[in-house]
């Protein structure tokens, strides 16, 4: 189990993901809802009328980013003194850990909450509906079918099914419902006399849910719902996700998380291999801050994962910069970094499939880093635009590091000193001015010399018996 750690600040939240700021204003009111509807996402709670009902739509798959959105909406409703909060549901379900967080917030809400099932509240959606004070359903809607499944669509292990069954039973007991009806939504082996038989997972229509007491009433639209709630004249303010919550949902997307990890790892690797902190390190830290910060806000990554990742980075830095070779510190650091990344993507009660999928995403990020590193090493040195960043020439082990190119062609050649050699100076050899050093006594300018050897840029000469001109005459 992972401690929520919601009160502790994460040191990597450098991108300001924790800031809940003003959102963009919404569009026009949906048709058919009448004048009671006011769409707003940025109006301060204090500016709203105390009689304004807050409407929180939850549609599509329930993801991790939905929980912070619902928590903010409930907090704003309590602060503004709203008489009620309507949770409008049209969802096939989603992540159980996200639904659990929403349920906890609904149980702790200071404002009466009402579920309005607008089409369907299945799986995690049914659990959210049962956590509200009352449930109302639109004609033709359904609720139930809450058996937890794996990523492959198969029934989850009994441990997870038992936890969901107990959760549904507890919610039903809180609302005074028949616990067997709620449990039958999770476990098809449970029989409810007169409602469902064993071997059939319970899913209720609007009429059926009203008949067994799961739903309090059938309502055609929002206006009729307000009348049933005894708030017929109350305006309704719809809360929409703000820009910060939208960014968090984007950064926690399974397709984006591997990219953030890849950029983070690649940036740190490049930074370790360069002498100073630069753009690569900044991009790497920003990517990792976005990854852990977003997952911290959706209650996946706690301070434990952040500290574990920091310890891994320190161990890897010690291995690279201080300890020669690659040993225990490097292995432990790598394991810590990868473990923190996996832990930051699983829920409070992770299933094997969730751990497996998280490990797969981390492995994918490592593959992306490897491919990107190979591409950088192979292609960038040949690029005309980036050629100045790389040293193209190299020296062999035999030649070593030379300040001047080897001049073996000078050995045996004749020349004339241009300056006095005491013992170094300049000579003219093959019509070139070359710095030379004499092996014996100092030589005056104009003395014939012969090159004895050239080693590491040092041209060693001695007095010659004849000048270059004499040698040319003899050869002629």
XYZ file of C-alpha atoms in Angstrom:
476
model
C 0.000 0.000 0.000
C 1.247 3.425 -0.818
C 0.798 6.279 1.594
C -0.992 9.199 -0.058
C 1.496 11.794 1.156
C -0.829 14.467 -0.049
C 0.386 17.043 2.432
C 4.031 16.860 1.475
C 5.466 19.033 -1.309
C 7.303 17.231 -4.120
C 10.717 18.775 -4.830
C 10.461 18.063 -8.510
C 7.294 20.010 -9.166
C 9.348 22.560 -11.075
C 6.844 22.997 -13.843
C 4.157 24.405 -11.572
C 1.812 21.495 -12.054
C 0.515 21.946 -8.526
C -0.769 25.416 -9.272
C -4.525 25.580 -9.716
C -4.999 28.721 -11.727
C -7.783 30.408 -13.623
C -9.087 28.319 -16.506
C -10.324 29.346 -19.909
C -13.984 30.234 -20.064
C -16.338 27.609 -21.471
C -18.565 27.635 -24.553
C -22.294 28.138 -24.868
C -24.811 26.213 -22.789
C -25.832 22.798 -24.113
C -29.212 22.773 -25.835
C -32.292 21.649 -23.974
C -31.200 22.591 -20.461
C -33.036 25.885 -20.285
C -32.011 29.122 -18.607
C -31.008 27.457 -15.357
C -27.689 26.422 -16.855
C -24.585 28.592 -16.480
C -21.304 27.236 -17.858
C -18.252 28.333 -15.897
C -14.777 27.109 -15.096
C -13.032 30.254 -13.929
C -15.479 32.196 -11.778
C -14.303 32.366 -8.176
C -16.525 30.468 -5.744
C -17.201 33.618 -3.746
C -18.704 35.205 -6.832
C -21.321 32.482 -7.201
C -24.734 32.693 -5.617
C -25.223 30.550 -2.544
C -28.214 28.959 -4.328
C -26.198 27.861 -7.366
C -26.072 24.094 -7.867
C -22.725 22.713 -9.048
C -22.791 20.193 -11.877
C -19.755 17.930 -12.392
C -19.871 15.893 -15.632
C -17.884 12.630 -15.736
C -17.953 11.088 -19.190
C -15.799 8.566 -20.991
C -13.162 6.465 -19.318
C -12.385 7.348 -15.713
C -8.686 8.180 -15.714
C -6.266 9.258 -13.033
C -6.702 12.906 -13.898
C -10.453 12.820 -13.164
C -9.915 12.510 -9.390
C -8.200 15.925 -8.880
C -10.900 17.531 -11.035
C -13.733 16.115 -8.883
C -11.887 17.031 -5.679
C -11.531 20.652 -6.838
C -15.202 20.835 -7.843
C -16.351 19.571 -4.429
C -14.045 22.016 -2.633
C -15.334 24.957 -4.686
C -18.933 23.911 -4.028
C -18.336 23.795 -0.288
C -16.572 27.159 -0.312
C -19.354 28.835 -2.298
C -22.103 27.379 -0.087
C -23.763 25.475 -2.930
C -26.932 23.634 -1.876
C -25.997 20.524 -3.867
C -23.500 18.932 -6.259
C -24.755 16.879 -9.202
C -22.325 14.204 -10.450
C -23.518 13.514 -13.988
C -22.313 10.089 -15.152
C -21.977 8.649 -18.626
C -19.035 6.282 -18.340
C -18.165 2.639 -19.057
C -15.818 2.677 -16.044
C -12.055 2.990 -15.760
C -9.273 2.745 -13.228
C -10.297 1.446 -9.848
C -7.696 3.490 -7.948
C -8.998 6.705 -9.540
C -12.581 5.735 -8.597
C -11.513 5.027 -5.011
C -10.059 8.508 -4.700
C -13.293 10.034 -6.044
C -15.348 7.920 -3.619
C -13.283 9.098 -0.649
C -13.815 12.724 -1.689
C -17.573 12.159 -2.089
C -17.805 10.582 1.342
C -15.982 13.536 2.886
C -17.922 16.175 0.915
C -19.444 18.998 2.932
C -22.192 19.490 0.326
C -25.010 17.020 -0.471
C -24.099 15.028 -3.575
C -26.468 13.514 -6.132
C -25.627 11.133 -8.966
C -27.429 11.643 -12.268
C -26.908 8.599 -14.510
C -27.213 10.052 -17.989
C -27.042 6.912 -20.195
C -24.704 4.624 -18.211
C -22.788 4.214 -14.956
C -20.905 0.952 -15.331
C -18.072 -0.586 -13.334
C -16.180 2.249 -11.579
C -19.021 4.597 -12.577
C -21.495 2.500 -10.602
C -19.226 2.643 -7.576
C -19.054 6.447 -7.826
C -22.846 6.636 -8.096
C -23.298 4.519 -4.969
C -20.986 6.878 -3.051
C -23.378 9.827 -3.498
C -26.328 10.602 -1.262
C -28.977 9.824 -3.882
C -29.058 8.331 -7.376
C -31.340 9.510 -10.191
C -31.392 7.922 -13.635
C -32.453 9.058 -17.058
C -34.886 6.730 -18.920
C -33.024 4.017 -20.820
C -29.893 4.199 -18.671
C -27.988 1.347 -17.033
C -25.946 0.849 -13.869
C -23.815 -2.079 -12.684
C -21.419 -4.543 -14.413
C -18.628 -3.765 -11.984
C -16.408 -6.845 -12.129
C -12.765 -5.648 -12.263
C -10.907 -6.823 -15.357
C -7.284 -6.969 -16.460
C -5.722 -5.031 -19.306
C -6.574 -7.954 -21.616
C -10.259 -7.769 -20.668
C -10.200 -10.896 -18.496
C -11.598 -11.188 -14.986
C -9.181 -9.834 -12.376
C -7.739 -12.121 -9.659
C -9.960 -12.992 -6.704
C -8.023 -10.596 -4.451
C -9.108 -7.628 -6.550
C -12.658 -8.943 -6.981
C -12.984 -9.420 -3.218
C -11.835 -5.859 -2.565
C -14.362 -4.470 -5.056
C -17.145 -6.660 -3.653
C -16.476 -5.399 -0.131
C -16.371 -1.793 -1.365
C -19.758 -2.131 -3.048
C -21.219 -3.817 0.018
C -19.981 -1.018 2.293
C -21.414 1.659 -0.034
C -24.766 -0.098 -0.153
C -24.898 -0.386 3.645
C -24.149 3.336 3.964
C -27.124 4.165 1.730
C -29.442 1.606 3.334
C -29.603 -0.604 0.230
C -29.614 -4.365 -0.040
C -25.886 -5.326 0.050
C -26.521 -8.408 -2.099
C -27.705 -6.233 -4.966
C -24.491 -4.223 -4.854
C -22.297 -7.312 -4.548
C -24.069 -8.979 -7.477
C -22.832 -6.090 -9.658
C -19.263 -7.252 -8.932
C -19.509 -11.038 -8.565
C -21.664 -13.076 -10.950
C -21.720 -15.996 -8.489
C -24.024 -14.067 -6.114
C -27.737 -14.662 -6.504
C -30.333 -12.051 -5.559
C -33.794 -13.646 -5.291
C -36.231 -11.998 -7.637
C -33.511 -9.803 -9.203
C -30.691 -11.902 -10.662
C -29.655 -15.516 -10.732
C -26.220 -17.000 -10.069
C -23.833 -16.904 -13.033
C -25.236 -13.583 -14.336
C -23.484 -10.320 -13.564
C -26.038 -7.776 -12.420
C -26.675 -4.735 -14.602
C -29.849 -2.762 -13.891
C -31.929 -0.626 -16.207
C -33.551 2.555 -14.965
C -36.830 0.779 -14.145
C -35.057 -2.136 -12.458
C -32.764 0.134 -10.425
C -35.743 2.161 -9.259
C -37.685 -0.993 -8.356
C -34.935 -2.457 -6.134
C -34.100 0.899 -4.550
C -30.690 1.476 -6.115
C -32.038 4.564 -7.900
C -34.303 6.996 -6.050
C -36.261 8.130 -9.095
C -36.397 8.377 -12.850
C -35.928 11.893 -14.264
C -36.037 12.966 -17.890
C -33.610 15.887 -17.773
C -31.786 18.320 -15.522
C -34.836 20.552 -15.031
C -36.899 17.645 -13.714
C -33.953 16.580 -11.560
C -33.869 20.012 -9.888
C -37.592 19.758 -9.197
C -37.142 16.352 -7.552
C -34.259 17.801 -5.520
C -36.646 20.613 -4.436
C -34.443 23.244 -6.070
C -36.579 24.113 -9.116
C -35.422 27.704 -9.486
C -31.748 27.155 -8.715
C -29.240 28.059 -11.440
C -26.670 25.409 -12.336
C -22.949 26.014 -12.756
C -21.048 23.371 -14.689
C -17.449 22.816 -13.616
C -14.972 21.857 -16.323
C -11.334 20.749 -16.009
C -8.998 23.740 -15.938
C -5.759 23.999 -17.926
C -3.612 22.591 -15.117
C -5.808 19.490 -14.785
C -5.791 19.062 -18.560
C -1.980 19.191 -18.548
C -1.829 16.631 -15.750
C -4.130 14.275 -17.655
C -1.945 14.722 -20.748
C 1.319 14.073 -18.891
C -0.059 10.933 -17.203
C -1.252 9.519 -20.524
C 0.373 6.103 -21.132
C 1.609 7.321 -24.505
C 3.299 10.422 -23.080
C 4.897 8.930 -19.948
C 7.529 6.871 -21.856
C 8.509 9.956 -23.856
C 9.036 11.989 -20.683
C 11.136 9.220 -19.138
C 13.153 8.859 -22.345
C 13.911 12.568 -22.545
C 14.779 12.592 -18.845
C 17.171 9.650 -19.027
C 18.759 10.837 -22.273
C 19.273 14.351 -20.914
C 20.966 13.066 -17.761
C 23.210 10.736 -19.766
C 24.327 13.543 -22.080
C 24.860 15.873 -19.122
C 27.069 13.366 -17.318
C 29.290 13.164 -20.389
C 29.694 16.939 -20.744
C 31.869 19.186 -18.550
C 29.194 21.720 -17.567
C 25.443 21.962 -17.025
C 23.638 22.870 -20.219
C 20.499 22.453 -22.305
C 20.524 18.640 -22.165
C 20.518 18.620 -18.375
C 17.762 21.240 -18.197
C 15.546 19.298 -20.634
C 16.207 16.072 -18.737
C 15.326 17.540 -15.354
C 12.245 19.275 -16.752
C 11.013 16.018 -18.316
C 11.514 14.069 -15.092
C 9.878 16.880 -13.104
C 6.866 16.731 -15.422
C 6.652 12.943 -15.073
C 6.933 12.694 -11.294
C 5.047 15.945 -10.662
C 2.031 14.902 -12.728
C 1.958 11.425 -11.204
C 2.281 12.968 -7.735
C -0.766 15.139 -8.319
C -2.873 12.135 -9.328
C -1.670 10.341 -6.180
C 0.438 7.746 -7.958
C 3.917 9.033 -7.134
C 4.499 9.959 -3.505
C 7.541 11.412 -1.832
C 8.915 7.866 -1.546
C 9.270 7.465 -5.330
C 10.824 10.912 -5.663
C 13.404 10.208 -2.955
C 14.152 6.789 -4.442
C 14.732 8.338 -7.857
C 16.999 11.039 -6.395
C 19.041 8.402 -4.562
C 19.424 6.468 -7.807
C 20.676 9.520 -9.682
C 23.208 10.242 -6.930
C 24.505 6.658 -7.016
C 24.874 6.740 -10.795
C 26.692 10.098 -10.594
C 29.088 8.670 -8.021
C 29.760 5.677 -10.237
C 30.460 7.837 -13.272
C 32.365 10.713 -11.695
C 34.060 9.263 -8.613
C 34.266 5.484 -8.609
C 36.226 3.949 -11.535
C 34.482 1.271 -13.582
C 30.888 0.159 -13.229
C 30.092 -1.679 -10.005
C 27.683 -1.922 -7.106
C 26.837 1.787 -6.953
C 25.952 1.917 -10.646
C 23.808 -1.221 -10.464
C 21.959 -0.042 -7.340
C 21.439 3.412 -8.862
C 20.026 1.977 -12.070
C 17.663 -0.322 -10.144
C 16.522 2.593 -7.952
C 15.794 4.854 -10.921
C 13.867 2.181 -12.821
C 12.025 1.098 -9.674
C 10.944 4.663 -8.924
C 9.640 5.050 -12.465
C 7.607 1.831 -12.224
C 6.244 2.684 -8.760
C 5.213 6.112 -10.025
C 2.833 4.591 -12.571
C 0.937 2.034 -10.461
C -1.917 2.595 -8.061
C -2.291 2.132 -4.341
C -3.225 -1.543 -4.740
C -1.420 -2.493 -7.950
C -2.367 -5.635 -9.811
C 0.121 -7.768 -11.677
C -1.106 -6.343 -14.975
C -0.582 -2.765 -13.797
C 2.963 -3.542 -12.650
C 3.632 -5.408 -15.897
C 2.329 -2.523 -18.016
C 4.347 0.025 -16.036
C 7.496 -2.068 -16.435
C 6.768 -2.301 -20.147
C 6.508 1.475 -20.436
C 9.831 1.894 -18.635
C 11.422 -0.706 -20.921
C 10.023 1.166 -23.910
C 11.596 4.390 -22.660
C 14.971 2.620 -22.315
C 14.688 1.375 -25.895
C 13.880 4.893 -27.074
C 16.939 6.220 -25.217
C 19.139 3.568 -26.825
C 17.860 4.319 -30.316
C 18.202 8.074 -29.805
C 21.743 7.699 -28.432
C 22.751 5.506 -31.360
C 21.300 8.041 -33.811
C 23.172 10.905 -32.132
C 26.508 9.104 -32.253
C 26.070 7.831 -35.791
C 24.467 10.713 -37.665
C 25.152 14.014 -35.917
C 28.937 14.025 -36.538
C 28.196 13.867 -40.278
C 25.704 16.703 -40.174
C 26.925 19.981 -41.622
C 24.803 21.941 -39.157
C 26.186 20.176 -36.073
C 29.637 19.243 -37.355
C 31.314 21.839 -35.155
C 30.157 20.032 -32.034
C 32.230 16.935 -32.777
C 35.962 16.233 -33.262
C 36.299 14.327 -36.506
C 40.058 13.604 -36.459
C 41.677 11.127 -34.112
C 45.147 9.754 -33.405
C 46.222 6.162 -33.103
C 47.881 4.619 -30.088
C 51.202 4.557 -31.980
C 51.245 8.229 -32.913
C 49.871 9.455 -29.584
C 48.795 13.063 -29.143
C 50.844 15.275 -31.476
C 50.872 19.054 -31.670
C 52.206 18.927 -35.267
C 51.801 16.298 -37.980
C 54.695 13.814 -38.473
C 57.369 14.857 -41.023
C 59.247 11.670 -41.803
C 59.944 13.062 -45.290
C 62.496 15.466 -43.815
C 64.828 12.733 -42.517
C 68.114 12.794 -44.469
C 67.338 16.077 -46.151
C 69.800 18.939 -46.505
C 69.218 22.549 -45.583
C 70.761 25.798 -44.431
C 70.323 27.488 -41.093
C 68.389 30.724 -41.396
C 69.194 31.806 -37.844
C 71.771 30.813 -35.294
C 71.017 27.469 -33.646
C 71.650 27.927 -29.904
C 70.684 25.075 -29.892
C 67.276 25.805 -31.541
C 66.473 28.078 -34.400
C 65.079 28.203 -37.913
C 66.418 26.467 -41.000
C 65.432 26.333 -44.674
C 64.837 22.704 -45.654
C 63.315 21.897 -49.043
C 62.297 25.546 -49.350
C 60.411 25.396 -46.023
C 61.103 27.386 -42.890
C 61.242 24.817 -40.105
C 62.125 25.064 -36.433
C 65.041 22.736 -35.733
C 67.434 21.843 -32.918
C 71.109 20.916 -33.315
C 72.516 17.758 -31.755
C 75.981 19.205 -31.159
C 77.601 22.634 -30.871
C 75.769 25.794 -31.749
C 75.664 26.669 -35.429
C 75.763 30.061 -37.076
C 73.303 31.285 -39.693
C 74.134 30.034 -43.216
C 75.607 26.728 -42.013
C 74.730 23.629 -44.108
C 72.785 21.040 -42.063
C 71.381 17.530 -42.486
C 68.232 16.236 -40.762
C 68.973 13.237 -38.534
C 65.513 12.400 -37.217
C 62.023 13.746 -36.577
C 60.332 12.671 -33.326
C 57.199 14.190 -31.747
C 57.580 17.364 -33.769
C 61.287 17.757 -32.864
C 63.551 18.073 -35.947
C 67.113 17.110 -34.984
C 69.935 18.323 -37.298
C 73.775 18.346 -37.486
C 76.363 20.208 -39.562
C 76.551 18.856 -43.118
C 79.745 18.423 -45.135
C 78.173 20.042 -48.178
C 75.385 22.476 -48.909
C 72.203 21.578 -50.750
C 73.488 23.392 -53.849
C 76.649 21.280 -53.900
C 74.618 18.072 -53.666
C 72.455 19.182 -56.587
C 75.582 19.895 -58.689
C 77.067 16.487 -57.895
C 73.817 14.808 -58.856
C 73.745 16.743 -62.145
